[in-house]
mmCIF file of C-alpha atoms in Angstrom:
data_model
loop_
_atom_site.group_PDB
_atom_site.id
_atom_site.type_symbol
_atom_site.label_atom_id
_atom_site.label_comp_id
_atom_site.label_asym_id
_atom_site.label_seq_id
_atom_site.Cartn_x
_atom_site.Cartn_y
_atom_site.Cartn_z
ATOM 1 C CA MET C 272 -10.800 6.784 8.877
ATOM 2 C CA THR C 273 -7.260 5.554 8.578
ATOM 3 C CA ARG C 274 -5.263 7.356 5.842
ATOM 4 C CA ILE C 275 -2.678 5.551 3.810
ATOM 5 C CA LEU C 276 -0.085 7.063 1.489
ATOM 6 C CA LEU C 277 0.607 4.663 -1.266
ATOM 7 C CA VAL C 278 3.871 5.512 -3.044
ATOM 8 C CA GLU C 279 3.837 3.448 -6.302
ATOM 9 C CA ASP C 280 4.999 4.407 -9.635
ATOM 10 C CA ASN C 281 3.245 1.565 -11.564
ATOM 11 C CA GLU C 282 -0.240 2.632 -12.670
ATOM 12 C CA MET C 283 -1.647 -0.671 -12.818
ATOM 13 C CA ASN C 284 -0.259 -1.742 -9.227
ATOM 14 C CA ARG C 285 -1.402 1.695 -7.900
ATOM 15 C CA ASP C 286 -4.853 1.337 -9.276
ATOM 16 C CA MET C 287 -5.409 -2.084 -8.314
ATOM 17 C CA LEU C 288 -4.036 -1.692 -4.738
ATOM 18 C CA SER C 289 -5.621 1.633 -3.900
ATOM 19 C CA ARG C 290 -9.067 0.308 -4.963
ATOM 20 C CA ARG C 291 -8.645 -2.779 -2.834
ATOM 21 C CA LEU C 292 -7.525 -0.855 0.280
ATOM 22 C CA SER C 293 -10.430 1.794 -0.297
ATOM 23 C CA ARG C 294 -13.033 -1.171 -0.450
ATOM 24 C CA ARG C 295 -11.520 -2.148 2.870
ATOM 25 C CA GLY C 296 -12.293 1.168 4.397
ATOM 26 C CA PHE C 297 -9.036 2.906 4.043
ATOM 27 C CA ASP C 298 -8.669 6.573 2.743
ATOM 28 C CA VAL C 299 -5.767 6.143 0.267
ATOM 29 C CA LEU C 300 -3.503 8.965 -0.964
ATOM 30 C CA ILE C 301 -1.334 8.552 -3.866
ATOM 31 C CA ALA C 302 2.077 9.598 -4.794
ATOM 32 C CA GLU C 303 3.983 8.422 -8.093
ATOM 33 C CA ASN C 304 7.590 8.908 -7.005
ATOM 34 C CA GLY C 305 9.624 9.080 -3.895
ATOM 35 C CA LYS C 306 9.920 12.940 -4.021
ATOM 36 C CA ALA C 307 6.289 13.245 -4.067
ATOM 37 C CA GLY C 308 5.772 10.751 -1.407
ATOM 38 C CA VAL C 309 8.153 12.670 0.946
ATOM 39 C CA GLU C 310 6.225 15.996 0.316
ATOM 40 C CA LEU C 311 2.765 14.259 0.811
ATOM 41 C CA ALA C 312 3.985 12.719 3.990
ATOM 42 C CA LYS C 313 4.818 16.207 5.411
ATOM 43 C CA THR C 314 1.524 17.892 4.162
ATOM 44 C CA GLU C 315 -0.964 15.245 4.693
ATOM 45 C CA MET C 316 0.535 13.341 7.711
ATOM 46 C CA PRO C 317 -1.020 9.877 6.787
ATOM 47 C CA ASP C 318 -1.372 7.167 9.342
ATOM 48 C CA LEU C 319 0.847 4.530 7.545
ATOM 49 C CA ILE C 320 2.870 4.677 4.225
ATOM 50 C CA LEU C 321 3.162 1.771 1.760
ATOM 51 C CA MET C 322 6.371 2.505 -0.090
ATOM 52 C CA ASP C 323 7.495 0.848 -3.337
ATOM 53 C CA MET C 324 11.311 0.700 -3.343
ATOM 54 C CA SER C 325 12.062 1.021 -6.993
ATOM 55 C CA LEU C 326 10.772 4.502 -7.903
ATOM 56 C CA PRO C 327 11.522 7.358 -10.266
ATOM 57 C CA VAL C 328 12.864 10.746 -9.257
ATOM 58 C CA MET C 329 13.723 9.370 -5.763
ATOM 59 C CA ASP C 330 13.773 5.641 -4.871
ATOM 60 C CA GLY C 331 12.028 4.233 -1.896
ATOM 61 C CA TRP C 332 15.043 3.782 0.255
ATOM 62 C CA GLU C 333 15.953 7.399 0.087
ATOM 63 C CA ALA C 334 12.477 8.592 0.484
ATOM 64 C CA THR C 335 11.996 6.308 3.635
ATOM 65 C CA ARG C 336 15.258 7.833 5.107
ATOM 66 C CA ARG C 337 14.064 11.349 4.440
ATOM 67 C CA ILE C 338 10.585 10.614 6.029
ATOM 68 C CA LYS C 339 12.279 8.898 9.138
ATOM 69 C CA ALA C 340 14.996 11.693 9.475
ATOM 70 C CA ASN C 341 12.167 14.511 9.608
ATOM 71 C CA PRO C 342 10.977 14.876 13.228
ATOM 72 C CA LEU C 343 7.470 15.709 11.870
ATOM 73 C CA THR C 344 7.102 12.461 9.916
ATOM 74 C CA SER C 345 9.564 10.080 11.734
ATOM 75 C CA GLY C 346 6.711 8.350 13.532
ATOM 76 C CA ILE C 347 4.667 7.428 10.530
ATOM 77 C CA PRO C 348 4.981 3.628 9.998
ATOM 78 C CA VAL C 349 6.180 2.617 6.517
ATOM 79 C CA ILE C 350 5.941 -0.746 4.880
ATOM 80 C CA ALA C 351 8.160 -1.424 2.033
ATOM 81 C CA LEU C 352 6.526 -2.940 -1.019
ATOM 82 C CA THR C 353 8.923 -4.482 -3.494
ATOM 83 C CA ALA C 354 9.326 -7.245 -6.139
ATOM 84 C CA HIS C 355 12.851 -7.684 -4.696
ATOM 85 C CA ALA C 356 12.225 -10.708 -2.602
ATOM 86 C CA MET C 357 15.861 -11.608 -1.320
ATOM 87 C CA ALA C 358 16.604 -11.728 2.293
ATOM 88 C CA SER C 359 19.103 -8.891 1.700
ATOM 89 C CA ASP C 360 16.327 -6.586 0.244
ATOM 90 C CA ARG C 361 14.310 -6.976 3.398
ATOM 91 C CA GLU C 362 17.465 -5.960 5.381
ATOM 92 C CA MET C 363 18.029 -3.019 3.095
ATOM 93 C CA ALA C 364 14.540 -1.915 3.603
ATOM 94 C CA LEU C 365 14.582 -2.127 7.353
ATOM 95 C CA ALA C 366 18.014 -0.399 7.331
ATOM 96 C CA ALA C 367 16.603 2.439 5.455
ATOM 97 C CA GLY C 368 13.946 2.955 8.221
ATOM 98 C CA CYS C 369 11.026 0.886 6.985
ATOM 99 C CA ASP C 370 9.072 -0.728 9.816
ATOM 100 C CA ASP C 371 7.889 -3.775 7.960
ATOM 101 C CA TYR C 372 8.400 -5.373 4.475
ATOM 102 C CA ASP C 373 6.248 -7.032 1.972
ATOM 103 C CA SER C 374 6.912 -8.496 -1.388
ATOM 104 C CA LYS C 375 4.990 -8.186 -4.691
ATOM 105 C CA PRO C 376 2.642 -9.507 -5.755
ATOM 106 C CA VAL C 377 0.822 -8.190 -2.814
ATOM 107 C CA ASP C 378 -1.162 -10.704 -0.716
ATOM 108 C CA LEU C 379 -3.872 -8.320 0.567
ATOM 109 C CA PRO C 380 -5.098 -10.132 3.607
ATOM 110 C CA GLN C 381 -1.274 -10.547 4.717
ATOM 111 C CA LEU C 382 -0.726 -6.847 3.972
ATOM 112 C CA VAL C 383 -3.803 -5.678 5.759
ATOM 113 C CA ARG C 384 -2.809 -7.633 8.880
ATOM 114 C CA LYS C 385 0.683 -5.904 8.886
ATOM 115 C CA ILE C 386 -1.004 -2.643 8.525
ATOM 116 C CA GLU C 387 -3.180 -3.242 11.430
ATOM 117 C CA GLN C 388 -0.325 -4.437 13.554
ATOM 118 C CA LEU C 389 1.575 -1.403 12.891
ATOM 119 C CA LEU C 390 -1.343 0.948 13.661
ATOM 120 C CA ALA C 391 -2.145 -0.821 16.862
ATOM 121 C CA THR C 392 1.454 -0.072 18.178
#
């Protein structure tokens, strides 16, 4: 079963997205801030990470930079999830090391396609 780490601070978004992904057959791990996301990436080695970029404690840009800088976790694909939908936000996410970008509100079929594409590479 594919394991996805969802790093999301908003309880409603976290609950809704984790339930929808679980119904699609994914095993979903949860972190509520960037620091916890970095730690869970190291200890649980998920297949893919969905990273909110506006997070408490450590934002998603820094958390992604740390995940990609660690040889243990650098190969885990990261998809940025953010309400920031400007072209510059996408570029910032990619510059931080994210492999793809998706804006909120989440279009689940589109997000699942991105997940499957990254897992196939």
